[in-house]
Coordinates of C-alpha atoms in Angstrom, one line a residue:
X1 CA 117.4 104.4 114.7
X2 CA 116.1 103.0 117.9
X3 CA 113.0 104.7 119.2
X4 CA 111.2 104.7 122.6
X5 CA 107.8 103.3 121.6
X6 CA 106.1 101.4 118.9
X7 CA 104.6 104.6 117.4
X8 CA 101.0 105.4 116.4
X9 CA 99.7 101.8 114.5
X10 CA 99.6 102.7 110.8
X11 CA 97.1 102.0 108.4
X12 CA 96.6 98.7 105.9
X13 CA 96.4 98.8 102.3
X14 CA 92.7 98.6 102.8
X15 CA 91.8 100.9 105.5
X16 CA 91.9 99.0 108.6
X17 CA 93.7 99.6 111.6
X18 CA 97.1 97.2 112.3
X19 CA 98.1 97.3 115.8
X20 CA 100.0 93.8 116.4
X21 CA 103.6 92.5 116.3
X22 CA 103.2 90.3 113.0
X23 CA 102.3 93.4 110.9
X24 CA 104.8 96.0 112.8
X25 CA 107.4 93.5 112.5
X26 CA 107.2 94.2 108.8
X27 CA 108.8 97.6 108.6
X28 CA 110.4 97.5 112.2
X29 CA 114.1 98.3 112.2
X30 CA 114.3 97.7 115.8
X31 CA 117.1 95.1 116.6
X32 CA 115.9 94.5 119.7
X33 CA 111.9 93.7 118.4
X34 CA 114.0 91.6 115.6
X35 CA 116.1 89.7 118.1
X36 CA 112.7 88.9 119.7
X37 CA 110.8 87.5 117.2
X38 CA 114.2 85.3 116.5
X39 CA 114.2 83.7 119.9
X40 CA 109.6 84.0 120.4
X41 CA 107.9 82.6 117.1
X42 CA 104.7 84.0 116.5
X43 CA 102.4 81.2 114.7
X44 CA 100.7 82.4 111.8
X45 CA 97.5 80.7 113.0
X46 CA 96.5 83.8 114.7
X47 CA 94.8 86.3 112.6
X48 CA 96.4 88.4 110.3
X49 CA 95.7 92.1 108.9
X50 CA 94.9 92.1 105.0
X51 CA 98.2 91.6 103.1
X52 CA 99.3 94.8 101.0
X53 CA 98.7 94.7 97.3
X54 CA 101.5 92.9 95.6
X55 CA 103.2 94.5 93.3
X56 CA 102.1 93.0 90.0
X57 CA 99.7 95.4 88.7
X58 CA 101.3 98.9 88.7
X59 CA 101.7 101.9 86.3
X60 CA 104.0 104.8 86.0
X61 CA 101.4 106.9 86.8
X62 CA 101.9 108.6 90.1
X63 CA 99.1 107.4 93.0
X64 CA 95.9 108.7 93.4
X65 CA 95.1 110.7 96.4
X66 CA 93.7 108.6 99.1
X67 CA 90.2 109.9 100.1
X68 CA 89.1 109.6 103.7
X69 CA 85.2 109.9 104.4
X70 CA 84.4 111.6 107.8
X71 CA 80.9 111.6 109.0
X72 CA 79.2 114.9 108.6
X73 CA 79.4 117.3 111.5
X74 CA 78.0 121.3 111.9
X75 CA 80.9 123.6 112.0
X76 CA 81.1 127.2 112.3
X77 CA 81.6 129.7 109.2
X78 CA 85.4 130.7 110.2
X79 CA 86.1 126.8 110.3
X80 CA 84.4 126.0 107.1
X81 CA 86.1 128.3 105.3
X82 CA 89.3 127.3 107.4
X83 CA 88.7 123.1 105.9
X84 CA 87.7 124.2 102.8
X85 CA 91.4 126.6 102.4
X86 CA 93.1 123.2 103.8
X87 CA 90.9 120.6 101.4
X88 CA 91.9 122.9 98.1
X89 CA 95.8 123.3 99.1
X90 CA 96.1 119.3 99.9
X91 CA 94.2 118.5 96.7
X92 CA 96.9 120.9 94.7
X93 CA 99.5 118.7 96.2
X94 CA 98.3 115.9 95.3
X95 CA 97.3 116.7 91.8
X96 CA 100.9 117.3 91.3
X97 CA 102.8 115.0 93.8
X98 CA 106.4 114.3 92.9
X99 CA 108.5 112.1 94.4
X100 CA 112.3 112.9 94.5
X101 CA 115.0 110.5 95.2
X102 CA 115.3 111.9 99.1
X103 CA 111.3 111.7 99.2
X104 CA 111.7 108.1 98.0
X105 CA 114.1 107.6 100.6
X106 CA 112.3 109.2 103.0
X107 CA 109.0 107.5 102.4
X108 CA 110.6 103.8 102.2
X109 CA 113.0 104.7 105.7
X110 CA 109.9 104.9 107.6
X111 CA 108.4 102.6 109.8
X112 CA 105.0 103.0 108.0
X113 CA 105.9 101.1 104.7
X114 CA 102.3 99.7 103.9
X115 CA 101.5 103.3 102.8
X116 CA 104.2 103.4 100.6
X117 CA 102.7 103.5 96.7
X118 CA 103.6 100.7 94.3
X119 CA 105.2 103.1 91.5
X120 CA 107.4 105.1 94.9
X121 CA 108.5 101.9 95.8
X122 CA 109.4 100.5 92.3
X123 CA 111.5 103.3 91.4
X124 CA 113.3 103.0 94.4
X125 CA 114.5 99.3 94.4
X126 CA 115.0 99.8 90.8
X127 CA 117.6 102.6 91.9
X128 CA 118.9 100.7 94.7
X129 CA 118.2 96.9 96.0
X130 CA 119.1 97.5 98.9
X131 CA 114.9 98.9 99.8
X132 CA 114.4 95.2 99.7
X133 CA 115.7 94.8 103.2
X134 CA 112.8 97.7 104.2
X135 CA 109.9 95.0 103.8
X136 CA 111.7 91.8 104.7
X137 CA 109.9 89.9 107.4
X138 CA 111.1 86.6 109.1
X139 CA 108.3 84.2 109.6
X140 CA 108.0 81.2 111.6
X141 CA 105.8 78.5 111.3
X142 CA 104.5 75.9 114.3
X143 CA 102.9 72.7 113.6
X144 CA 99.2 72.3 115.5
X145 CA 98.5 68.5 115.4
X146 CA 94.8 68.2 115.9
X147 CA 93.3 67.0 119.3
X148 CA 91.7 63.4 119.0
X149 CA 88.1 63.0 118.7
X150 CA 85.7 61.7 121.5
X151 CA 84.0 58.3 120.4
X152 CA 80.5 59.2 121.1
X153 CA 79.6 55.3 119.8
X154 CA 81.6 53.2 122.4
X155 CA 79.9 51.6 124.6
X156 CA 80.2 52.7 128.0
X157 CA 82.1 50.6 130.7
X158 CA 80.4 47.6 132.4
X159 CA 79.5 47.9 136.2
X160 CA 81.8 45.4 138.0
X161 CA 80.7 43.5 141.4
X162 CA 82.2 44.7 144.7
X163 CA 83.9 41.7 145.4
X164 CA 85.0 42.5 149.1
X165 CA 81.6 42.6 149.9
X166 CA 80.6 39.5 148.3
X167 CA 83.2 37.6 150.4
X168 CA 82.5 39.3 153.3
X169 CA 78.6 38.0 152.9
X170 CA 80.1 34.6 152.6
X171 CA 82.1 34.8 155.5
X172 CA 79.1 35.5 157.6
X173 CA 76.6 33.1 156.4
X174 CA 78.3 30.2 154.6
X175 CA 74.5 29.2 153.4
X176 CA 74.5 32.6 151.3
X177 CA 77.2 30.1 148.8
X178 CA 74.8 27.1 148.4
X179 CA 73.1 26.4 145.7
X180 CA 70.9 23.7 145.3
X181 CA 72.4 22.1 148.1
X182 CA 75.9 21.7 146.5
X183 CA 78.7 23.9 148.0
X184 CA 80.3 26.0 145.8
X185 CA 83.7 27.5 146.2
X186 CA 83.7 31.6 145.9
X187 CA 85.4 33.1 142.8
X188 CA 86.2 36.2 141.3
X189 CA 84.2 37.8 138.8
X190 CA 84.4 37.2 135.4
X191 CA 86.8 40.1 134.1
X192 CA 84.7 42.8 132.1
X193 CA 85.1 42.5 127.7
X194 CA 88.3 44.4 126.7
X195 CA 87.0 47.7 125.2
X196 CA 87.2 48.4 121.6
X197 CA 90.2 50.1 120.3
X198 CA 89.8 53.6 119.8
X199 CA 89.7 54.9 116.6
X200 CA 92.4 55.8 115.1
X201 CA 93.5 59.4 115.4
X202 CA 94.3 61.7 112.3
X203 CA 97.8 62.2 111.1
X204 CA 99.2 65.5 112.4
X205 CA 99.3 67.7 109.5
X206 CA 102.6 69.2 109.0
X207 CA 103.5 72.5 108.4
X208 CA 107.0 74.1 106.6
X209 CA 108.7 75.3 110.2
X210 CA 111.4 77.9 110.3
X211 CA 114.1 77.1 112.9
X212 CA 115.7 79.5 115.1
X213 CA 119.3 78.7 113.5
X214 CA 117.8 79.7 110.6
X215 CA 116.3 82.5 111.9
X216 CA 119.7 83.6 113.3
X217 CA 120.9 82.8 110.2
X218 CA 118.7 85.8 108.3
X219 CA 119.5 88.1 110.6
X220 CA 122.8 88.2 110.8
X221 CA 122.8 88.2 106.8
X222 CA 120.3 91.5 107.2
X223 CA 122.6 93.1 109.3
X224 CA 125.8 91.9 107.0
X225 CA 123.8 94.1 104.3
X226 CA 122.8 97.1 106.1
X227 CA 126.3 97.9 107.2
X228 CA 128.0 100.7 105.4
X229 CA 131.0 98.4 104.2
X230 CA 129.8 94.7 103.5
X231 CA 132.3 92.2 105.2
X232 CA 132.5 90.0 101.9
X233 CA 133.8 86.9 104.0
X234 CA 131.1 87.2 106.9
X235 CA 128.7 87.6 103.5
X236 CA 129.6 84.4 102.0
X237 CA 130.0 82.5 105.1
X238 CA 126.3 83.1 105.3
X239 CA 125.0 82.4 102.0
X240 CA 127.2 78.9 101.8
X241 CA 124.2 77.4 103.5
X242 CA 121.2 79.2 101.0
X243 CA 120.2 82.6 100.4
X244 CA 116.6 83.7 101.5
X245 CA 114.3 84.2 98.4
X246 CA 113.8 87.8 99.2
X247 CA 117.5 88.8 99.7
X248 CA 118.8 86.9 96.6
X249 CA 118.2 90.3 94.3
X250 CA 120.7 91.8 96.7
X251 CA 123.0 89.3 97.9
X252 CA 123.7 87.5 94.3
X253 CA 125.3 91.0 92.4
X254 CA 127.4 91.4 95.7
X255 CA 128.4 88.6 95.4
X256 CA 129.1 88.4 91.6
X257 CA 131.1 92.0 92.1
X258 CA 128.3 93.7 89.7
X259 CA 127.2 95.8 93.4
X260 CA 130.0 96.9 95.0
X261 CA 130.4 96.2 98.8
X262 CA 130.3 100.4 99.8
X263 CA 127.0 101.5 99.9
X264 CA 128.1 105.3 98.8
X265 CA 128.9 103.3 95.6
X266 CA 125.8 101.2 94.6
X267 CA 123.5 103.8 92.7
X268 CA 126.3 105.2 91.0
X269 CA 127.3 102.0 89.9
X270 CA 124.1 100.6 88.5
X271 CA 123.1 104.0 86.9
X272 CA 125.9 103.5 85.1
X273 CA 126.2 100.0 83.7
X274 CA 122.3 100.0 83.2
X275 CA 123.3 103.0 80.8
X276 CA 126.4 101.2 79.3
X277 CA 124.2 98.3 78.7
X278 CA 121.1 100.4 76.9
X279 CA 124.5 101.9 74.7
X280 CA 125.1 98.7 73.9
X281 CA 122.6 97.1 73.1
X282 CA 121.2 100.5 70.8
X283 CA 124.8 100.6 69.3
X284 CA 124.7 96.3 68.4
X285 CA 121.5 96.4 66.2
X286 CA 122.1 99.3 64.8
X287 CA 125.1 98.3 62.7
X288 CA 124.5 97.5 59.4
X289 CA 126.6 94.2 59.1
X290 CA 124.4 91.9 61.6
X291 CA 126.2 88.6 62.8
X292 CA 123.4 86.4 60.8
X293 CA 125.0 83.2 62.2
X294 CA 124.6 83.9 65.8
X295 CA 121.5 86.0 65.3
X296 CA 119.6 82.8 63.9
X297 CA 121.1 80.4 66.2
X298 CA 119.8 83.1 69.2
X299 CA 116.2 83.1 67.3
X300 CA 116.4 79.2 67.4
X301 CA 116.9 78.4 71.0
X302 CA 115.4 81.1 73.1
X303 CA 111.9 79.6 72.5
X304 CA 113.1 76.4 73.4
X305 CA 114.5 77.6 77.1
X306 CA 112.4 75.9 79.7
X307 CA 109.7 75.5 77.3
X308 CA 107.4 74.0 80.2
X309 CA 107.2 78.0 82.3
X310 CA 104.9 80.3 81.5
X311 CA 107.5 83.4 81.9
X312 CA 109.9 81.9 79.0
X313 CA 107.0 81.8 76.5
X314 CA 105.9 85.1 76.9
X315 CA 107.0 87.7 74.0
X316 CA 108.3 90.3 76.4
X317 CA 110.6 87.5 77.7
X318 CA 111.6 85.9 75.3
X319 CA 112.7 89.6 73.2
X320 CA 114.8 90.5 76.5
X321 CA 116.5 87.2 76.4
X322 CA 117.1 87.9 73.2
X323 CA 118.6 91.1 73.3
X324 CA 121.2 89.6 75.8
X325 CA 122.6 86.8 74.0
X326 CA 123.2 89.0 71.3
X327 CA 125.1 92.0 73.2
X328 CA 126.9 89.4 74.9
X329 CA 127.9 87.6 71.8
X330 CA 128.8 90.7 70.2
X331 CA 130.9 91.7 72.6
X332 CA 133.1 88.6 73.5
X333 CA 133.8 87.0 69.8
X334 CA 136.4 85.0 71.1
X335 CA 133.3 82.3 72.0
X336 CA 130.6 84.3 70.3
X337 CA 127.2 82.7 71.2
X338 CA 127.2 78.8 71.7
X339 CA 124.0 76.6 72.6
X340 CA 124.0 76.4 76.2
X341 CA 124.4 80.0 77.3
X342 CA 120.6 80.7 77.3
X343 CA 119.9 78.2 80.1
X344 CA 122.3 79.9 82.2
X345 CA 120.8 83.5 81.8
X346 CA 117.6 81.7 83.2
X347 CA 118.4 82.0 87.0
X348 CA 119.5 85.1 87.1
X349 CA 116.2 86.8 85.2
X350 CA 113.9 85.1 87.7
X351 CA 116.3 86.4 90.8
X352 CA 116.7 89.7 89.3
X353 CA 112.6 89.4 88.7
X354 CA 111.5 88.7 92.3
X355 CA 112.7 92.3 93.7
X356 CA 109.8 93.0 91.8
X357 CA 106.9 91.1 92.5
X358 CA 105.6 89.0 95.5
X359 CA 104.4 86.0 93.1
X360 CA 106.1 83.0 91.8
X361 CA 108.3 84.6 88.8
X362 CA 107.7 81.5 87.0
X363 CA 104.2 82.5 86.4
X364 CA 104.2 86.5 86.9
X365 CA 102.9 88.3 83.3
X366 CA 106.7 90.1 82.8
X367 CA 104.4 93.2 80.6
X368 CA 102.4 93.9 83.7
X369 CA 105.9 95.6 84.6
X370 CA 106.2 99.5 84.0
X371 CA 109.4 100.0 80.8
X372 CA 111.7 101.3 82.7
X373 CA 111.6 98.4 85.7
X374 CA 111.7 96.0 82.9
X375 CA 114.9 97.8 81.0
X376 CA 116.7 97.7 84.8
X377 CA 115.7 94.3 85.1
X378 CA 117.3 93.1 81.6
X379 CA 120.4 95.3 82.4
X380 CA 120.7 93.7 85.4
X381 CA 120.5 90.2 83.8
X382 CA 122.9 90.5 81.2
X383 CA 126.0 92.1 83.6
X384 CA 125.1 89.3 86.1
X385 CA 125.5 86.6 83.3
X386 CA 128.8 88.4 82.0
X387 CA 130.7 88.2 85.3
X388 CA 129.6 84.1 85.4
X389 CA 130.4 83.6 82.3
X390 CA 133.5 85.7 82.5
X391 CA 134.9 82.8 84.8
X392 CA 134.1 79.8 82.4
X393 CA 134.6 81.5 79.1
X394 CA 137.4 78.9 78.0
X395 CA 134.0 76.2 78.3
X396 CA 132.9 77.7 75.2
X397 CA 136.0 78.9 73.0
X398 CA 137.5 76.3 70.1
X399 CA 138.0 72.8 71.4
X400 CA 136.5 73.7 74.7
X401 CA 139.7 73.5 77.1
X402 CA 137.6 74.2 80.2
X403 CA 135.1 71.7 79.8
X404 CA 137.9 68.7 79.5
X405 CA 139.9 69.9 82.2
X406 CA 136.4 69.7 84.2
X407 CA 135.6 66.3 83.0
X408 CA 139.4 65.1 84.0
X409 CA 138.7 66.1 87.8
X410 CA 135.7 64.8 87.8
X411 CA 136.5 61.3 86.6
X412 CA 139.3 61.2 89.3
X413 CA 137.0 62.0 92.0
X414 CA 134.6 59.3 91.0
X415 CA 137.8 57.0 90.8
X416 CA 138.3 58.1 94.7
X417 CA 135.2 58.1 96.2
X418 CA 133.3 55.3 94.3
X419 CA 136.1 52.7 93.0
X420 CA 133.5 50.5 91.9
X421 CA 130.9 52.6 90.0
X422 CA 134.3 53.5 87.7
X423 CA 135.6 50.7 87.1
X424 CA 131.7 49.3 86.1
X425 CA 131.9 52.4 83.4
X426 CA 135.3 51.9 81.9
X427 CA 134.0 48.1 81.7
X428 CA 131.0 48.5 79.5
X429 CA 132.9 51.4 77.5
X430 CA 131.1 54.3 78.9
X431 CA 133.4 57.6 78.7
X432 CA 132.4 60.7 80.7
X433 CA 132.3 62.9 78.0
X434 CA 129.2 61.4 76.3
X435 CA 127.0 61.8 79.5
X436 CA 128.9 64.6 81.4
X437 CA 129.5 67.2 78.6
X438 CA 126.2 68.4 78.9
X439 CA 126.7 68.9 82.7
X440 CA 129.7 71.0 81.7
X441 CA 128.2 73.2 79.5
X442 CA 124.7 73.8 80.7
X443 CA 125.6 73.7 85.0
X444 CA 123.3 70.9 84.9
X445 CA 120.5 73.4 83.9
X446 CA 118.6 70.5 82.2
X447 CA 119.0 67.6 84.7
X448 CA 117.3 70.1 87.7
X449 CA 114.5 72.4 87.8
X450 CA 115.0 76.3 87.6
X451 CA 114.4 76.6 91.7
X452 CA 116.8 74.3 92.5
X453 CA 119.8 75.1 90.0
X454 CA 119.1 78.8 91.9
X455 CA 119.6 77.4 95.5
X456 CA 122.5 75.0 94.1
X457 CA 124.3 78.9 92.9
X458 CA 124.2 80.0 96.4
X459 CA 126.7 77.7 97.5
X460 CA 128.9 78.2 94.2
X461 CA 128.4 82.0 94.3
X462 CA 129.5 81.5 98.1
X463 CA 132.9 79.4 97.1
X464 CA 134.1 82.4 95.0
X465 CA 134.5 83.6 91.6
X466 CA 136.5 80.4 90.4
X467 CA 133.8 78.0 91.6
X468 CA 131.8 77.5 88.6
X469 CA 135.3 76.0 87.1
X470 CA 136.5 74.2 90.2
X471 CA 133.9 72.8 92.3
X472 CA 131.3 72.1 89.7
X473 CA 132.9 69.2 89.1
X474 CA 132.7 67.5 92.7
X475 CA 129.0 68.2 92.4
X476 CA 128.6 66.6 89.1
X477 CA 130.7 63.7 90.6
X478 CA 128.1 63.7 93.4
X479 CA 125.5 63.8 91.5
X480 CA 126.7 60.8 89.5
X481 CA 127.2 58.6 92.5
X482 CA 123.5 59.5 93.3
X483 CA 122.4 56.8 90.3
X484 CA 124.9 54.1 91.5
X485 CA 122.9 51.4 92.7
X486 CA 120.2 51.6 88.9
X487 CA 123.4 52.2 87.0
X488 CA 125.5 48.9 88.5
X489 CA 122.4 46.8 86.9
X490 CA 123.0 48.5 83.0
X491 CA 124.7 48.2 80.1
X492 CA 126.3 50.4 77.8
X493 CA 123.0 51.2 76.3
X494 CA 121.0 50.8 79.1
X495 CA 123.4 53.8 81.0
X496 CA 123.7 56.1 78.4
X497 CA 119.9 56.2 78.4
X498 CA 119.7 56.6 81.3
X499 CA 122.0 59.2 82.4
X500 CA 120.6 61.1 79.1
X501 CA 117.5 61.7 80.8
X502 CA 117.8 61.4 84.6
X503 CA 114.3 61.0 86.7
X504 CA 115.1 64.3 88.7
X505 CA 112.0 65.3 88.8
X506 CA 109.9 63.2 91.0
X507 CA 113.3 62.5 92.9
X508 CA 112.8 63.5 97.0
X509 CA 116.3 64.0 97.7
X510 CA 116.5 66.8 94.8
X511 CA 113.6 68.9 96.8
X512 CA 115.9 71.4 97.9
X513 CA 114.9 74.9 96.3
X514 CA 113.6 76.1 99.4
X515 CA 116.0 77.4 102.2

């Protein structure tokens, strides 16, 4: 709604006033302030007001009452009894403050978000994602290279000798250039030393700098969003290029199909597949006859995901992840659970995780989470996985059709686009299943890091729902002709090695989980 001023400045998590664009650009939705800020970066060297608690630490208890201290002033009887009648009814009100879902929505539409409680705002993204958008704030960044330093040490400059006066005293009085009897020719000054070379300035310290094409970028995908009716080909065409961090919990189920486009039909719709999944997964250990095999295969790799984050060695974590294995095994026994799948629930937790918390979700403490945000959370995990793996299920059933057909392509590509990396493999008798399977089946989950496999999935999830099957294997192919120039050196040994266990961790060119 566009309004005619900026409003009365609200008030920080911490009681100080917040009067400046930064902060109000928070929770304006202003398309004129936002279109602004796209084209005039503020630098984030001024100072800022005091951040808002994250939301890490938070209970299902409802806020406390925020108490104001006012200094102490003589007031008539008739107005002391009047404040005292006010202080009792807003004390009732907030000893039994409620919040509704139009309260919620209410509360969150305003402009003054920073005043919103932890638990209100929690139960609202939990009930829609779409809240996210109510806190998003572009930023940009400038880089400040330092001024140089004056050399206090260097000498000063020498005097030099007039030398138009010197010739003109020689032109009047030719004796004023003997010496000693002996003639002497004029001549210029000896040229002062060369000064020393200044010292040598400090490197400009770079800073991360968000372009205005980027900029552009986020808010045309805000505005995709906050239409009634999401244009699902505008929506992709944006997130081809990256997803920002902050609009992943929304944009990824859109485009998955587990939110649907029409915002009348979002709550509806997670309400009820959060409650199919709870059915499911109360209905899949409660039968007597447990599947023992996939059980113990479950209970044998989910401590071994990503073994090196602290989120995946937590017990909360590593209970939800079982619980989804399971359900989904159960319910699709064509494949049942093979080794593999439990890397590729990984992404989605840690998207589905960050609507939640301001922190890395690598490191956040997952039981710091009220039950029911962590129940939403797991539901929205597992129906996020199912409609991937929905796509690529024929990876995983007997004899694994999908993952040859993939392996096929992607040996014909490297035939096209690198003639002579191919025809060095077929010569030292290296096949592409005994390096590339595992690229199949895992989505290169264990060549990459967790943050880059996620911003990798923007582009796929932008292709469409086929392109986890059909253009995963140009990447791979890609990927492959990354290592040409070490692998043209090998052997058969030497490349199987190799490709077994790829250095793409300290590699520069992999550095691309930031958008």
């Amino acid at each position: 709604m566009p309004r005619s001023g900026r409003g009365p400045p609200r008030r920080a998590a911490h009681g100080a006033w917040v009067d400046d664009d930064d902060a109000w650009a928070a929770t304006s939705d202003d398309d004129e302030f936002v279109a602004r800020i796209a084209t005039e970066p503020v630098a984030l060297s001024a100072p800022s007001p005091p951040a808002p608690p994250a939301w890490t630490l938070v209970t299902s208890e409802p806020p406390a009452a925020e108490q104001h201290s006012h200094p102490t002033r003589k007031t008539s009887g008739a107005s002391a009894a009047t404040s005292s009648a006010a202080a009792a009814a807003a004390a009732a009100d907030n000893d039994e403050q409620t919040f509704t879902w139009a309260e919620r929505h209410m509360a969150l539409g305003s402009p003054h978000l920073g005043a919103t409680p932890p638990t209100v705002y929690l139960e609202a993204v939990v009930e829609d994602p779409m809240f996210l958008l109510a806190k998003c704030k572009a930023r940009t960044y400038t880089m400040s290279p330092p001024s140089t330093p004056k050399d206090e040490s260097a000498p000063p400059p020498l005097p030099t000798e007039d030398v138009g006066t010197w010739i003109g005293a020689a032109a009047f009085d030719p004796l004023a250039t003997m010496s000693d009897g002996v003639f002497t020719t004029p001549s210029l000054p000896p040229p002062p030393p060369p000064p020393p070379p200044p010292p040598r300035a400090p490197a400009a310290r770079l800073e991360r700098r968000t372009s205005s094409r980027t900029l552009r970028n986020r808010h045309r995908l805000v505005q995709c969003l906050q239409s009634e009716h999401i244009d699902m080909a505008v929506l992709r065409s944006l997130a081809w290029k990256g997803v920002p961090p902050d609009l992943r919990p929304i944009v990824w189920p859109i485009l998955l199909g587990y939110l649907p486009p029409t915002a009348a039909l979002r709550t509806s719709t997670l309400a009820r597949k959060r409650a199919e999944y709870a059915s499911g997964v109360e209905r899949a250990f409660r039968r007597e006859s447990l599947d023992r095999a996939a059980w113990h295969q479950i209970r044998i790799d989910v401590p071994r995901t990503n073994p090196g984050l602290r989120l995946w060695q937590q017990a909360e974590t590593q209970r939800a992840l079982e619980r989804i294995l399971y359900v989904w095994a159960i319910r699709h026994p064509a494949s049942g659970y093979v080794q593999g799948i439990n890397d590729l629930v990984t992404p989605f937790f840690e998207v589905c995780l960050s609507a939640y918390t301001d922190t890395d979700p690598e490191t956040f403490e997952l039981a710091s989470l009220p039950q029911y945000v962590r129940e939403a959370l797991e539901a929205d995990t597992f129906w996020c996985m199912s409609r991937l793996l929905d796509g690529i299920q024929d990876n995983y059933i007997f004899a694994q059709p999908g993952i040859l057909r993939q392996l096929s392509v992607m040996s014909d590509v490297v035939q096209r686009m690198d003639p002579e990396l191919h025809a060095h493999l077929a010569e030292q008798g290296v096949e592409y299943m005994q390096f590339s399977f595992r690229w199949m089946n895992c989505l290169l989950m264990r060549e990459m890091s967790v943050k880059s496999i996620i911003r990798i999935w923007d582009t796929y999830l932008a292709e469409g729902a086929d392109s986890f099957a059909g253009f995963h294997p140009f990447v791979c192919a890609v990927f492959l002709h990354r290592w040409r120039e070490a692998l043209l050196t090998m052997d058969f040994q030497g490349m199987i090695m190799f490709l077994q266990s790829l250095p793409t961790q300290h590699c520069p060119c992999l550095a691309i989980a930031r958008t």
